[in-house]
PDB file of N, CA and C in Angstrom:
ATOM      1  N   UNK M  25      38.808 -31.859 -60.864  1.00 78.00           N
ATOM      2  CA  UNK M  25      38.971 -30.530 -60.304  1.00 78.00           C
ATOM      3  C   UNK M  25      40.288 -30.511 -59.508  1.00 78.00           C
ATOM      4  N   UNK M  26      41.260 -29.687 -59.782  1.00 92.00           N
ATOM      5  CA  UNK M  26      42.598 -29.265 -58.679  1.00 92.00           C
ATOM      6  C   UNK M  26      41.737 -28.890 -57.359  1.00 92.00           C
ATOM      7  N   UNK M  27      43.448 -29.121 -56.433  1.00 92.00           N
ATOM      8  CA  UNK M  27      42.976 -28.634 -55.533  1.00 92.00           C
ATOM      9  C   UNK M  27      42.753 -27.125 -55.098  1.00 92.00           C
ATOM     10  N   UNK M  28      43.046 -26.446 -55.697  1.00 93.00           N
ATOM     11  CA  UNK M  28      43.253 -24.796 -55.539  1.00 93.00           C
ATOM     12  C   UNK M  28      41.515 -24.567 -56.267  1.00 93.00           C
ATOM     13  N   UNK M  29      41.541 -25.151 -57.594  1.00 95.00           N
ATOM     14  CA  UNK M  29      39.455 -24.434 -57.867  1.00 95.00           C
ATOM     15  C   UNK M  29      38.686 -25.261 -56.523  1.00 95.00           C
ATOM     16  N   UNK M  30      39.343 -26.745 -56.379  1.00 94.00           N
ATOM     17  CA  UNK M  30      38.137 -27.079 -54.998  1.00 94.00           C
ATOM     18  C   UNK M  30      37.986 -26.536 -53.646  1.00 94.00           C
ATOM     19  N   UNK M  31      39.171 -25.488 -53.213  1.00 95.00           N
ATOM     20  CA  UNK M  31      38.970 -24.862 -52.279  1.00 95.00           C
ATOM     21  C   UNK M  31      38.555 -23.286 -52.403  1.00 95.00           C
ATOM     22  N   UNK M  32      38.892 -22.987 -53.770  1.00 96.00           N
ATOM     23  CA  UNK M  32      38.550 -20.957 -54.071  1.00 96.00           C
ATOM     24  C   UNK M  32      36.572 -21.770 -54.740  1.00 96.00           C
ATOM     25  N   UNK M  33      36.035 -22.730 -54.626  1.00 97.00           N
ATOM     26  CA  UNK M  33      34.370 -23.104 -54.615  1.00 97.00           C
ATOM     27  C   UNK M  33      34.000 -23.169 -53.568  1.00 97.00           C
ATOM     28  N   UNK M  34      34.999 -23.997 -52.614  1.00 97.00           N
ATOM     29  CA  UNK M  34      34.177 -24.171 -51.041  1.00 97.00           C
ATOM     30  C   UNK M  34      34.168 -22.786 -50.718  1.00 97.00           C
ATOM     31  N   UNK M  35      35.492 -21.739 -50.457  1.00 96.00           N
ATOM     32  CA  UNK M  35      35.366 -20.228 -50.078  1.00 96.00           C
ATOM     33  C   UNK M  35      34.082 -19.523 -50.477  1.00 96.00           C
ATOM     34  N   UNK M  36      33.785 -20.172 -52.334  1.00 96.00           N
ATOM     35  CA  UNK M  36      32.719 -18.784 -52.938  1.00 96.00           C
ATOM     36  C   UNK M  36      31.121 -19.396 -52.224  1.00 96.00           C
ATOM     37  N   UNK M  37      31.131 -20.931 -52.218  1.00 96.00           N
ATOM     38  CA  UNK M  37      29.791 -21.396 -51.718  1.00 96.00           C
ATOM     39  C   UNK M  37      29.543 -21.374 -50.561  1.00 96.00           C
ATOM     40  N   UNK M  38      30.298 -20.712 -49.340  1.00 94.00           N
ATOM     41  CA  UNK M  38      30.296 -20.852 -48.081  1.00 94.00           C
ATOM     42  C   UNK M  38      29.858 -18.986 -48.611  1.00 94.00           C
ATOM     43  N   UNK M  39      30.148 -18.563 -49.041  1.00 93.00           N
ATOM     44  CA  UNK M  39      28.956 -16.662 -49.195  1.00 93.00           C
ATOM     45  C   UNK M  39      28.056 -17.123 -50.207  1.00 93.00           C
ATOM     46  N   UNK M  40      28.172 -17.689 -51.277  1.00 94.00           N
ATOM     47  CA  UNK M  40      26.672 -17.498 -52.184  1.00 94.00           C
ATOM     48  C   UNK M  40      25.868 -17.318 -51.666  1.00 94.00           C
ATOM     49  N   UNK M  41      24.916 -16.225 -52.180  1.00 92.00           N
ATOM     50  CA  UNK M  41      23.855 -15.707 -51.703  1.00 92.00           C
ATOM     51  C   UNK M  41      22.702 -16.180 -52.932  1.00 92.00           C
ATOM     52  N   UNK M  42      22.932 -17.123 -54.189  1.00 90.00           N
ATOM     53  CA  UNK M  42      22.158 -17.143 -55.302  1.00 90.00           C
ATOM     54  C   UNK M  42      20.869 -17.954 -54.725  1.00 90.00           C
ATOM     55  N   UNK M  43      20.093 -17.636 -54.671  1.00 80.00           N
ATOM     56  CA  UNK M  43      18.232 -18.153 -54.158  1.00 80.00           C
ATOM     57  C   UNK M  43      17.813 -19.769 -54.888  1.00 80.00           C
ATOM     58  N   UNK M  44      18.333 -18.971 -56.293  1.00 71.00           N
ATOM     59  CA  UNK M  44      18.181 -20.270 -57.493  1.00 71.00           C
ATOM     60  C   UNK M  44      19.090 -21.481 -57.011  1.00 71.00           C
ATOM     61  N   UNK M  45      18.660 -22.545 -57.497  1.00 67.00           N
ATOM     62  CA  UNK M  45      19.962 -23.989 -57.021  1.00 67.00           C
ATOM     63  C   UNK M  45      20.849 -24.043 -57.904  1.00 67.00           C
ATOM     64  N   UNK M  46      20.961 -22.616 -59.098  1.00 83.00           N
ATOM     65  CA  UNK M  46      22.484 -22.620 -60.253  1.00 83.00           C
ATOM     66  C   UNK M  46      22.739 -22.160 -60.295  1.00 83.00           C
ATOM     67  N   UNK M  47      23.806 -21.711 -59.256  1.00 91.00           N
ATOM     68  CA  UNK M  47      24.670 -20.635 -59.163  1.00 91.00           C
ATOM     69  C   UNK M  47      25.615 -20.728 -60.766  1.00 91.00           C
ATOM     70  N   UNK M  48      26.148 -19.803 -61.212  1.00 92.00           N
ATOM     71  CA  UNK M  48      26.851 -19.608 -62.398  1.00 92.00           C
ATOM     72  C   UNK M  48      28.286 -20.146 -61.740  1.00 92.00           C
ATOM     73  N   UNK M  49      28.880 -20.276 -60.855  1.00 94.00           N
ATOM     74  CA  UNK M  49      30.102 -20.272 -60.529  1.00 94.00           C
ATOM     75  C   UNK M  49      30.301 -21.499 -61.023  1.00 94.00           C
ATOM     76  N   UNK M  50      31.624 -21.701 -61.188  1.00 93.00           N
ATOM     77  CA  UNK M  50      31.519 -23.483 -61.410  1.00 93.00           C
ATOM     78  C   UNK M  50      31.646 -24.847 -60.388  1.00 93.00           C
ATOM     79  N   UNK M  51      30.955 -25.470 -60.152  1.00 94.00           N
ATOM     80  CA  UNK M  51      30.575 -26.300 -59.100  1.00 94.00           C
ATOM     81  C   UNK M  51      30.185 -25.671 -57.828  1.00 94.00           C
ATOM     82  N   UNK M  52      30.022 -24.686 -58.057  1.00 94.00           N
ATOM     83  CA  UNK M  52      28.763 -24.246 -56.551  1.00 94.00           C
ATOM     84  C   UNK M  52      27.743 -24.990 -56.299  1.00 94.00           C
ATOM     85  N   UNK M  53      27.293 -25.034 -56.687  1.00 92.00           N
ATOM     86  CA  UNK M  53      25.880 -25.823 -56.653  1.00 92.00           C
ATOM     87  C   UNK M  53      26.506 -27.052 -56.020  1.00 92.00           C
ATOM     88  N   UNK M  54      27.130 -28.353 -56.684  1.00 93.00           N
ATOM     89  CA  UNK M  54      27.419 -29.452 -56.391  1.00 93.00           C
ATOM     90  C   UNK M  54      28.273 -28.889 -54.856  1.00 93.00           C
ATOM     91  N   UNK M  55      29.034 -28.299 -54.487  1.00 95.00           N
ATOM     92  CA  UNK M  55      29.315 -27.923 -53.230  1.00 95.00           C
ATOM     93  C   UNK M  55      28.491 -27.479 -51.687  1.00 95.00           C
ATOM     94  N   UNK M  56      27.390 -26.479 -52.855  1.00 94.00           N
ATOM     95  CA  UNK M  56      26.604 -26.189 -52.095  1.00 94.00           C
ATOM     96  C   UNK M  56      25.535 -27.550 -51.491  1.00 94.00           C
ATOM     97  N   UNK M  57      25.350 -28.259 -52.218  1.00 93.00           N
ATOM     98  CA  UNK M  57      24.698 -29.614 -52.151  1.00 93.00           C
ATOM     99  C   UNK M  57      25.021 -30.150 -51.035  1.00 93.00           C
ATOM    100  N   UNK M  58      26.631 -30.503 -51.379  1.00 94.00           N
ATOM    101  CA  UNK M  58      27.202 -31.423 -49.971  1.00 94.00           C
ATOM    102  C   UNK M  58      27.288 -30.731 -49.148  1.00 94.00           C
ATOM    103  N   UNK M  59      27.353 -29.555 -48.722  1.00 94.00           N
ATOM    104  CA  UNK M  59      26.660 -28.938 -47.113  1.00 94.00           C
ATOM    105  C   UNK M  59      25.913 -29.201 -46.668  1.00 94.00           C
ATOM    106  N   UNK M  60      24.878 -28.750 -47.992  1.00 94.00           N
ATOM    107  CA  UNK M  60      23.268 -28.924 -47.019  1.00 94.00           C
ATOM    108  C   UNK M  60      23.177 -30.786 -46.979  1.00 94.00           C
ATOM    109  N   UNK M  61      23.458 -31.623 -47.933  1.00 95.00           N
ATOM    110  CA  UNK M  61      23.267 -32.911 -47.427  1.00 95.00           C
ATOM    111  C   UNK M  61      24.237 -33.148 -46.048  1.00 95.00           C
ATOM    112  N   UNK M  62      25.268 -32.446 -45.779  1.00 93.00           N
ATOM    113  CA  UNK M  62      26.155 -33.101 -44.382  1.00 93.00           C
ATOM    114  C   UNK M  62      25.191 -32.264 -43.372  1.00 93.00           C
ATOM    115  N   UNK M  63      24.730 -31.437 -43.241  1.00 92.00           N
ATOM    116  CA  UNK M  63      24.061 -30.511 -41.946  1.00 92.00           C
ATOM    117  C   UNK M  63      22.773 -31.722 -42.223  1.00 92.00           C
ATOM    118  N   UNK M  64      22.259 -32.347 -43.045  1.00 95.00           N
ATOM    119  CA  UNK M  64      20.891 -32.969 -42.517  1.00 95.00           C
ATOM    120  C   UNK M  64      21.030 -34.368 -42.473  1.00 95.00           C
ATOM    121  N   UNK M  65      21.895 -34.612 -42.888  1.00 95.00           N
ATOM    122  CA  UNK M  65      22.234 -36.171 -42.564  1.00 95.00           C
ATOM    123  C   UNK M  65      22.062 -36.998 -41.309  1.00 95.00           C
ATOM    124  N   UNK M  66      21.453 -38.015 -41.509  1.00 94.00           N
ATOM    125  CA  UNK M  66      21.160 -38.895 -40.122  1.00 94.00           C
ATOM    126  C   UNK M  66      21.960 -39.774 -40.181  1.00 94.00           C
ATOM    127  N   UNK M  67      22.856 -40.447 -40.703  1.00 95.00           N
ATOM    128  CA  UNK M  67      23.948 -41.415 -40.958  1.00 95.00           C
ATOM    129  C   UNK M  67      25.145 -40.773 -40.521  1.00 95.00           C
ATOM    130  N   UNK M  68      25.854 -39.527 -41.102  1.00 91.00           N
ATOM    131  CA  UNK M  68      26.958 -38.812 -40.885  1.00 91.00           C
ATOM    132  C   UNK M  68      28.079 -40.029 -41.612  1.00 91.00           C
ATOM    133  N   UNK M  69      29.517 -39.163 -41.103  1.00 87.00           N
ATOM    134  CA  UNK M  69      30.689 -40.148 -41.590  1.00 87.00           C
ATOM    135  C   UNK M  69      30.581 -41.191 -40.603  1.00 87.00           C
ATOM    136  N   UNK M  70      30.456 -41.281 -39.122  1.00 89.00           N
ATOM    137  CA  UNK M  70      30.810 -42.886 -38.521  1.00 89.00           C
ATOM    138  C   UNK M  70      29.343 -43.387 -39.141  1.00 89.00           C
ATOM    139  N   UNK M  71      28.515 -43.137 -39.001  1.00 90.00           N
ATOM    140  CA  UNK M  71      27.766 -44.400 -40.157  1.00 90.00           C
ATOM    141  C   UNK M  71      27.779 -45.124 -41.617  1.00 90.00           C
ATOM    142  N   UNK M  72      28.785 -44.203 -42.041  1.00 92.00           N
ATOM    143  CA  UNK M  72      29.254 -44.588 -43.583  1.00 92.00           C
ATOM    144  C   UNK M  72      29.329 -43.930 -44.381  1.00 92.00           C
ATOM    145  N   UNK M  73      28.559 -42.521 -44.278  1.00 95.00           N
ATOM    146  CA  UNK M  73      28.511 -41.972 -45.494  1.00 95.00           C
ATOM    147  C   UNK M  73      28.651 -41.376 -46.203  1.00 95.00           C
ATOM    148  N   UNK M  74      28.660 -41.850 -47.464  1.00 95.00           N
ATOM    149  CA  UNK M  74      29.609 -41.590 -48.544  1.00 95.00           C
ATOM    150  C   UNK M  74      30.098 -39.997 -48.561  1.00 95.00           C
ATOM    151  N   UNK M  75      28.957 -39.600 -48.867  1.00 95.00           N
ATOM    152  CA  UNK M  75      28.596 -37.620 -49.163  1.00 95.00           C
ATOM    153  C   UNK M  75      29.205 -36.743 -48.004  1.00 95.00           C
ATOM    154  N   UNK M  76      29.216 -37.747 -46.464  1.00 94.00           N
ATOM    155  CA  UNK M  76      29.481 -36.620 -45.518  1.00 94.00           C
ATOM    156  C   UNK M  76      31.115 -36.584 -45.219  1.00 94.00           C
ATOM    157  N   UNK M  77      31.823 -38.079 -45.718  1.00 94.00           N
ATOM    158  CA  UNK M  77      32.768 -38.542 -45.693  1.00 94.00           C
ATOM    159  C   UNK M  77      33.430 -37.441 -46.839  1.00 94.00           C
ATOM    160  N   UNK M  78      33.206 -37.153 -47.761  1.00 94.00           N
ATOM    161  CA  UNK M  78      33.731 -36.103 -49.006  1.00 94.00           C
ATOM    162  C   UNK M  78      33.171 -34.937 -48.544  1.00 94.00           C
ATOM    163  N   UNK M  79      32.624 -34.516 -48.073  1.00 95.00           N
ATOM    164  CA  UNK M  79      32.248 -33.144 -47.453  1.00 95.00           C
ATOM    165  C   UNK M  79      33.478 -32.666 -46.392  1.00 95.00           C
ATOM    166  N   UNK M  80      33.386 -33.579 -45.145  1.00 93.00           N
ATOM    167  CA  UNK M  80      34.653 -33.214 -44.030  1.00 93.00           C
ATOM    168  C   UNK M  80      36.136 -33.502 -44.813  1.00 93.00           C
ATOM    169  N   UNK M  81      36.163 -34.450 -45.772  1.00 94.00           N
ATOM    170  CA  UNK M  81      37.427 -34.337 -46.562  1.00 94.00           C
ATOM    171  C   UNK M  81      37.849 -32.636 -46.874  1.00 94.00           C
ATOM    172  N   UNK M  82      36.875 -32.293 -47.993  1.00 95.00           N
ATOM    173  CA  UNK M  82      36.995 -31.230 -48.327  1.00 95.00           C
ATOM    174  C   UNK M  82      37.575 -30.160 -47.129  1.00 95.00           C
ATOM    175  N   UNK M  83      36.528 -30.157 -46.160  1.00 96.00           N
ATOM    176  CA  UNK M  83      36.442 -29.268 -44.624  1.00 96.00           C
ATOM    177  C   UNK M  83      37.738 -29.066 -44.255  1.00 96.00           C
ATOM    178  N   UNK M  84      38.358 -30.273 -44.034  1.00 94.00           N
ATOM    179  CA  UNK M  84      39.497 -30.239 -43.543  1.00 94.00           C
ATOM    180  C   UNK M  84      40.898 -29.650 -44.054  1.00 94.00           C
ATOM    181  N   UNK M  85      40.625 -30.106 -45.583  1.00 95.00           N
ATOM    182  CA  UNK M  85      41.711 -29.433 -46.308  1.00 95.00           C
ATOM    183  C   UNK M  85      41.993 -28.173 -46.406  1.00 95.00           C
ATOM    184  N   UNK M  86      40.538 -27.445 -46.721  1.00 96.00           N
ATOM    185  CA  UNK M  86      40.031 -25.898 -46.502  1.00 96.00           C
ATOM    186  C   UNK M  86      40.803 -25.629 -45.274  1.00 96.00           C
ATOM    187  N   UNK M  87      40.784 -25.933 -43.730  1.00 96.00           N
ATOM    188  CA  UNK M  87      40.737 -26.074 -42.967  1.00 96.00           C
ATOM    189  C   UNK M  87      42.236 -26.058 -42.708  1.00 96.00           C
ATOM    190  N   UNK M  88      42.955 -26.522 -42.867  1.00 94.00           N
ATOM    191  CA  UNK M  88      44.314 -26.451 -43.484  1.00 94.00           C
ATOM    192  C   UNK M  88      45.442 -25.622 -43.773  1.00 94.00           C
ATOM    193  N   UNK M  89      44.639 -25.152 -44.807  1.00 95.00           N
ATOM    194  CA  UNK M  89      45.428 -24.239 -45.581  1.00 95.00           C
ATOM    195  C   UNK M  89      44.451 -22.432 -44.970  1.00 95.00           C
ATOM    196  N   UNK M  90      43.731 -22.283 -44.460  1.00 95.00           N
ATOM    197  CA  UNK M  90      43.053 -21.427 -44.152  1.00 95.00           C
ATOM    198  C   UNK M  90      43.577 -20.313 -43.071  1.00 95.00           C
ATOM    199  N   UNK M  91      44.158 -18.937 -43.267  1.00 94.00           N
ATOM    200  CA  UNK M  91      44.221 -18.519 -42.296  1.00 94.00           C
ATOM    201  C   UNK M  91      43.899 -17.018 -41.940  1.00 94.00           C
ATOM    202  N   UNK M  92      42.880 -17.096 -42.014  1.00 94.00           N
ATOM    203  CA  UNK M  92      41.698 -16.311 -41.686  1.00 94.00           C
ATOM    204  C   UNK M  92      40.793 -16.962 -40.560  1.00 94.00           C
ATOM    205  N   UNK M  93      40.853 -16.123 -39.239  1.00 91.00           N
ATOM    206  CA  UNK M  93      40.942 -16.424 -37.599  1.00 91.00           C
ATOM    207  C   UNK M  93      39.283 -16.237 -37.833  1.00 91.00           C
ATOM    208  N   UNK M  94      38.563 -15.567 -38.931  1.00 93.00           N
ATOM    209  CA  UNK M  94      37.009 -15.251 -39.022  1.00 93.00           C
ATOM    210  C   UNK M  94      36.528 -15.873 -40.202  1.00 93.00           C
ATOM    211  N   UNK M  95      36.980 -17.107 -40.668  1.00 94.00           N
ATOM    212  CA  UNK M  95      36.632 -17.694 -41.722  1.00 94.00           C
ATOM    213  C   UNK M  95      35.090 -18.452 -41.587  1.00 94.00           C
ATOM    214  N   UNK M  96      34.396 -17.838 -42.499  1.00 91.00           N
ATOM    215  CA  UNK M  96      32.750 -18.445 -42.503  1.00 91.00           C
ATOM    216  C   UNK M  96      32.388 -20.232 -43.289  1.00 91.00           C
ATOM    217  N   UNK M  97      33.966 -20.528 -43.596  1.00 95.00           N
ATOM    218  CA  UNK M  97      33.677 -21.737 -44.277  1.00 95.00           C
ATOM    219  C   UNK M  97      32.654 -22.880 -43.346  1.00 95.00           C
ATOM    220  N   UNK M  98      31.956 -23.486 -43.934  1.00 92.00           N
ATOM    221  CA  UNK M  98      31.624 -24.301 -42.246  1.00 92.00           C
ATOM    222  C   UNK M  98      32.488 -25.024 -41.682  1.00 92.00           C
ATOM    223  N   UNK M  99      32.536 -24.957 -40.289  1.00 94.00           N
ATOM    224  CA  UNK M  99      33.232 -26.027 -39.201  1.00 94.00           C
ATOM    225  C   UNK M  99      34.528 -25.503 -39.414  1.00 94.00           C
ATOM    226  N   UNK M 100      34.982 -24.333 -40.441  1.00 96.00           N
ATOM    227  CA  UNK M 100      36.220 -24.396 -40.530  1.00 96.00           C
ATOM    228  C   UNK M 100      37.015 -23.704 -39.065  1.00 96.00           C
ATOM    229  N   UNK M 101      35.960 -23.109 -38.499  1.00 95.00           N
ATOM    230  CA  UNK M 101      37.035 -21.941 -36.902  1.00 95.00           C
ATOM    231  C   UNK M 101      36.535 -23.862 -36.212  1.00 95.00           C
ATOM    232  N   UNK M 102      35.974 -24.763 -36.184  1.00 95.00           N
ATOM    233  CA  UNK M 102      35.653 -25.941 -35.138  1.00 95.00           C
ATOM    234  C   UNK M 102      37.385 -26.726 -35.425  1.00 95.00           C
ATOM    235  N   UNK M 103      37.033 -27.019 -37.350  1.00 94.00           N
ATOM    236  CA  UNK M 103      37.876 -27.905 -37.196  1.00 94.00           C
ATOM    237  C   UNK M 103      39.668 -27.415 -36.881  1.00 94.00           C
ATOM    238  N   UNK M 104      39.771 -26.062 -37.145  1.00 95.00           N
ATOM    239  CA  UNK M 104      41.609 -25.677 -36.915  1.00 95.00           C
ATOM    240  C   UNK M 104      41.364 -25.796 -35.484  1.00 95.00           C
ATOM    241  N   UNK M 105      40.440 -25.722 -34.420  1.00 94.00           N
ATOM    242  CA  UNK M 105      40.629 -25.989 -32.957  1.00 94.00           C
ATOM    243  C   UNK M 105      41.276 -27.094 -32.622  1.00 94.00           C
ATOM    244  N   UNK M 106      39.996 -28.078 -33.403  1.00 92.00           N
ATOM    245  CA  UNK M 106      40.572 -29.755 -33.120  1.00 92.00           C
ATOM    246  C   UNK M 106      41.832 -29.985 -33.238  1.00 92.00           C
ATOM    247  N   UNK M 107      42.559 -29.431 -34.916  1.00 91.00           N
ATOM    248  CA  UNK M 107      43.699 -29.767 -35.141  1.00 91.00           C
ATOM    249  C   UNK M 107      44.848 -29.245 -34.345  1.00 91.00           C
ATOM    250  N   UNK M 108      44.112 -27.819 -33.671  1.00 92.00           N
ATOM    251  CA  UNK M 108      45.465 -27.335 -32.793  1.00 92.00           C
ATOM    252  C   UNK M 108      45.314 -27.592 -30.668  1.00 92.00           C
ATOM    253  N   UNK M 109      44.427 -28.576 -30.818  1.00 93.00           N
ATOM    254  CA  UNK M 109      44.374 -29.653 -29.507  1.00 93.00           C
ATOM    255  C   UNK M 109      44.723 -30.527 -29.789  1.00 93.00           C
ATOM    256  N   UNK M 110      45.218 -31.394 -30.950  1.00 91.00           N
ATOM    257  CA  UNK M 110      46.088 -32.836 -31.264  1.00 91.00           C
ATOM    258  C   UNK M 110      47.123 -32.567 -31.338  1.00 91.00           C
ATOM    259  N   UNK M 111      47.710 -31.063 -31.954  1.00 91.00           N
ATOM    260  CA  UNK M 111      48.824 -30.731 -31.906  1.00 91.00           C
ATOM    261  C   UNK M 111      49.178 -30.558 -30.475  1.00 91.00           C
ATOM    262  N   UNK M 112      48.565 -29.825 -29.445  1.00 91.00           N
ATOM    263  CA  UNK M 112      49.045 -29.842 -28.303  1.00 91.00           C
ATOM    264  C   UNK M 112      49.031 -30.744 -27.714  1.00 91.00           C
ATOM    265  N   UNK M 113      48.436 -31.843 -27.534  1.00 90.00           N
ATOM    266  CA  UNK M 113      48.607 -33.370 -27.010  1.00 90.00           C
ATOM    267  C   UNK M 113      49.729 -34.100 -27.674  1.00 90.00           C
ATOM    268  N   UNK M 114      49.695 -34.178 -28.844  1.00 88.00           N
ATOM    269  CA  UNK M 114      51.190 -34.735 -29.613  1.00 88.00           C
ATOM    270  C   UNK M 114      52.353 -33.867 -29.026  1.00 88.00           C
ATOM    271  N   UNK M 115      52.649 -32.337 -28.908  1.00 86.00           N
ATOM    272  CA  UNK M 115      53.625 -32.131 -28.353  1.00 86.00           C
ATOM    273  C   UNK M 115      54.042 -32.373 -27.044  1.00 86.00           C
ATOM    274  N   UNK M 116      52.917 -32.214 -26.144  1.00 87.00           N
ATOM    275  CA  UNK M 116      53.020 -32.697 -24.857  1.00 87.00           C
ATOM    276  C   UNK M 116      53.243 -34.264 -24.676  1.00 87.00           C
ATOM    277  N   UNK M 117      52.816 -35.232 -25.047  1.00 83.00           N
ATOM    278  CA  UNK M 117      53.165 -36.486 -24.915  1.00 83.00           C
ATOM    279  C   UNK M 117      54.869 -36.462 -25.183  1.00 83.00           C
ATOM    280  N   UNK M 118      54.791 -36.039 -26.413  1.00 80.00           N
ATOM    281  CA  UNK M 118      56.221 -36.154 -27.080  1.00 80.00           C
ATOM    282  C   UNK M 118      57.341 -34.836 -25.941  1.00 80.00           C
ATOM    283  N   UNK M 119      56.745 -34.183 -25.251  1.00 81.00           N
ATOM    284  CA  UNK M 119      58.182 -33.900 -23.928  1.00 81.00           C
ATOM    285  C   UNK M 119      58.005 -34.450 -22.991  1.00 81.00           C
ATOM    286  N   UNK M 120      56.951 -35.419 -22.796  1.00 81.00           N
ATOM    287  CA  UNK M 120      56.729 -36.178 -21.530  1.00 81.00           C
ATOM    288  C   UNK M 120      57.328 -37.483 -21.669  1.00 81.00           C
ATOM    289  N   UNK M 121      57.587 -37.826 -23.082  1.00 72.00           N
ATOM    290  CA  UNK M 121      58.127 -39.200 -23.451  1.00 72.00           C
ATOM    291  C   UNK M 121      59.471 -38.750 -24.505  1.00 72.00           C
ATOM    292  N   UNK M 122      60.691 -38.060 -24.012  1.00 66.00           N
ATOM    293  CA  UNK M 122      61.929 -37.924 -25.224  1.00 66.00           C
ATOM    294  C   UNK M 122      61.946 -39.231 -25.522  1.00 66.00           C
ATOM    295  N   UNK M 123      62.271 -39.615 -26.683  1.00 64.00           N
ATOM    296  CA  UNK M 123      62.754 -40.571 -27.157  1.00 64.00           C
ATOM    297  C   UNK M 123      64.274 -40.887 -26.450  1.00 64.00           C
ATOM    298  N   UNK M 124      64.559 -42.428 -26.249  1.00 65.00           N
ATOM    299  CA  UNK M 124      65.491 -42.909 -25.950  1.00 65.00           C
ATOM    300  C   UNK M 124      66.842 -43.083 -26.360  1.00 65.00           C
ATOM    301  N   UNK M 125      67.602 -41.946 -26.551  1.00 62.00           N
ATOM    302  CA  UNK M 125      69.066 -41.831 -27.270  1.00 62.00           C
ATOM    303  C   UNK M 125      69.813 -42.367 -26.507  1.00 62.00           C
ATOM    304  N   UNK M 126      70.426 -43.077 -26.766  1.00 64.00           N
ATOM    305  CA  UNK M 126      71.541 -43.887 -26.200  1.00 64.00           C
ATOM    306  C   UNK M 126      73.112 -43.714 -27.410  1.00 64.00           C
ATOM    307  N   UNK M 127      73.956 -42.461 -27.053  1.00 66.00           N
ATOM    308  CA  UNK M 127      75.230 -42.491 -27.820  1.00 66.00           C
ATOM    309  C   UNK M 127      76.397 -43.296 -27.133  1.00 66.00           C
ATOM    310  N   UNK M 128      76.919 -43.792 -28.717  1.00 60.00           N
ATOM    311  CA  UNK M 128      78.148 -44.938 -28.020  1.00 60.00           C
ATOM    312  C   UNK M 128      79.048 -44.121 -28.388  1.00 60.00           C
TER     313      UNK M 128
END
C-alpha cells in the first residue's frame, strides 16, 4: 500500500460508520482493526507490541501531514501537540545554546 491510500484509509476509517466488520473500502477493516486492538491493548508499544507499534506509526504520519485543527483521526489533535512541544523545546534549547562559531 503507498503512502497517500494508507493515509486517505486511516481518514475514511476514523468516520466509518459500517456496523458490519467489511467495510467495502479497501483496507478499512484491517485499519479499523488496529484501532480497536491499540485502544484495548494491555502491552501497548513500550511493552513490545507489534500491532500498537504499526498503529502509532501510522498515527503519526497522518499526524504529520494533517492540517485540519478538528481532525477526528485518533490521537491525531494529542499527537501534533506533542510534536509542537519538542519543537518548542528544540528551538528553545537551540537559542539558549548558539552553536560555537569561531571565524578566522
Amino acid at each position: 500500500m503507498q503512502v497517500r491510500e494508507l493515509l486517505d484509509v486511516v481518514l475514511h476509517a476514523s468516520h466509518c460508520q459500517t456496523t458490519s466488520r467489511l467495510c467495502s473500502y479497501p483496507n478499512c477493516t484491517l485499519i479499523r482493526r488496529l484501532f480497536s486492538h491499540a485502544h484495548a491493548c494491555k502491552v501497548r508499544v513500550a511493552g513490545g507490541c507489534h500491532h500498537c507499534r504499526k498503529t502509532w506509526f501510522i498515527l503519526m504520519m497522518h499526524s504529520r501531514r494533517c492540517k485540519d485543527s478538528d481532525c477526528s483521526v485518533p490521537r491525531c489533535l494529542d499527537l501534533k501537540k506533542y510534536a509542537d512541544r519538542l519543537e518548542l523545546q528544540f528551538r528553545t534549547r537551540r537559542s539558549n545554546n548558539p552553536p560555537d562559531v569561531h571565524w578566522h
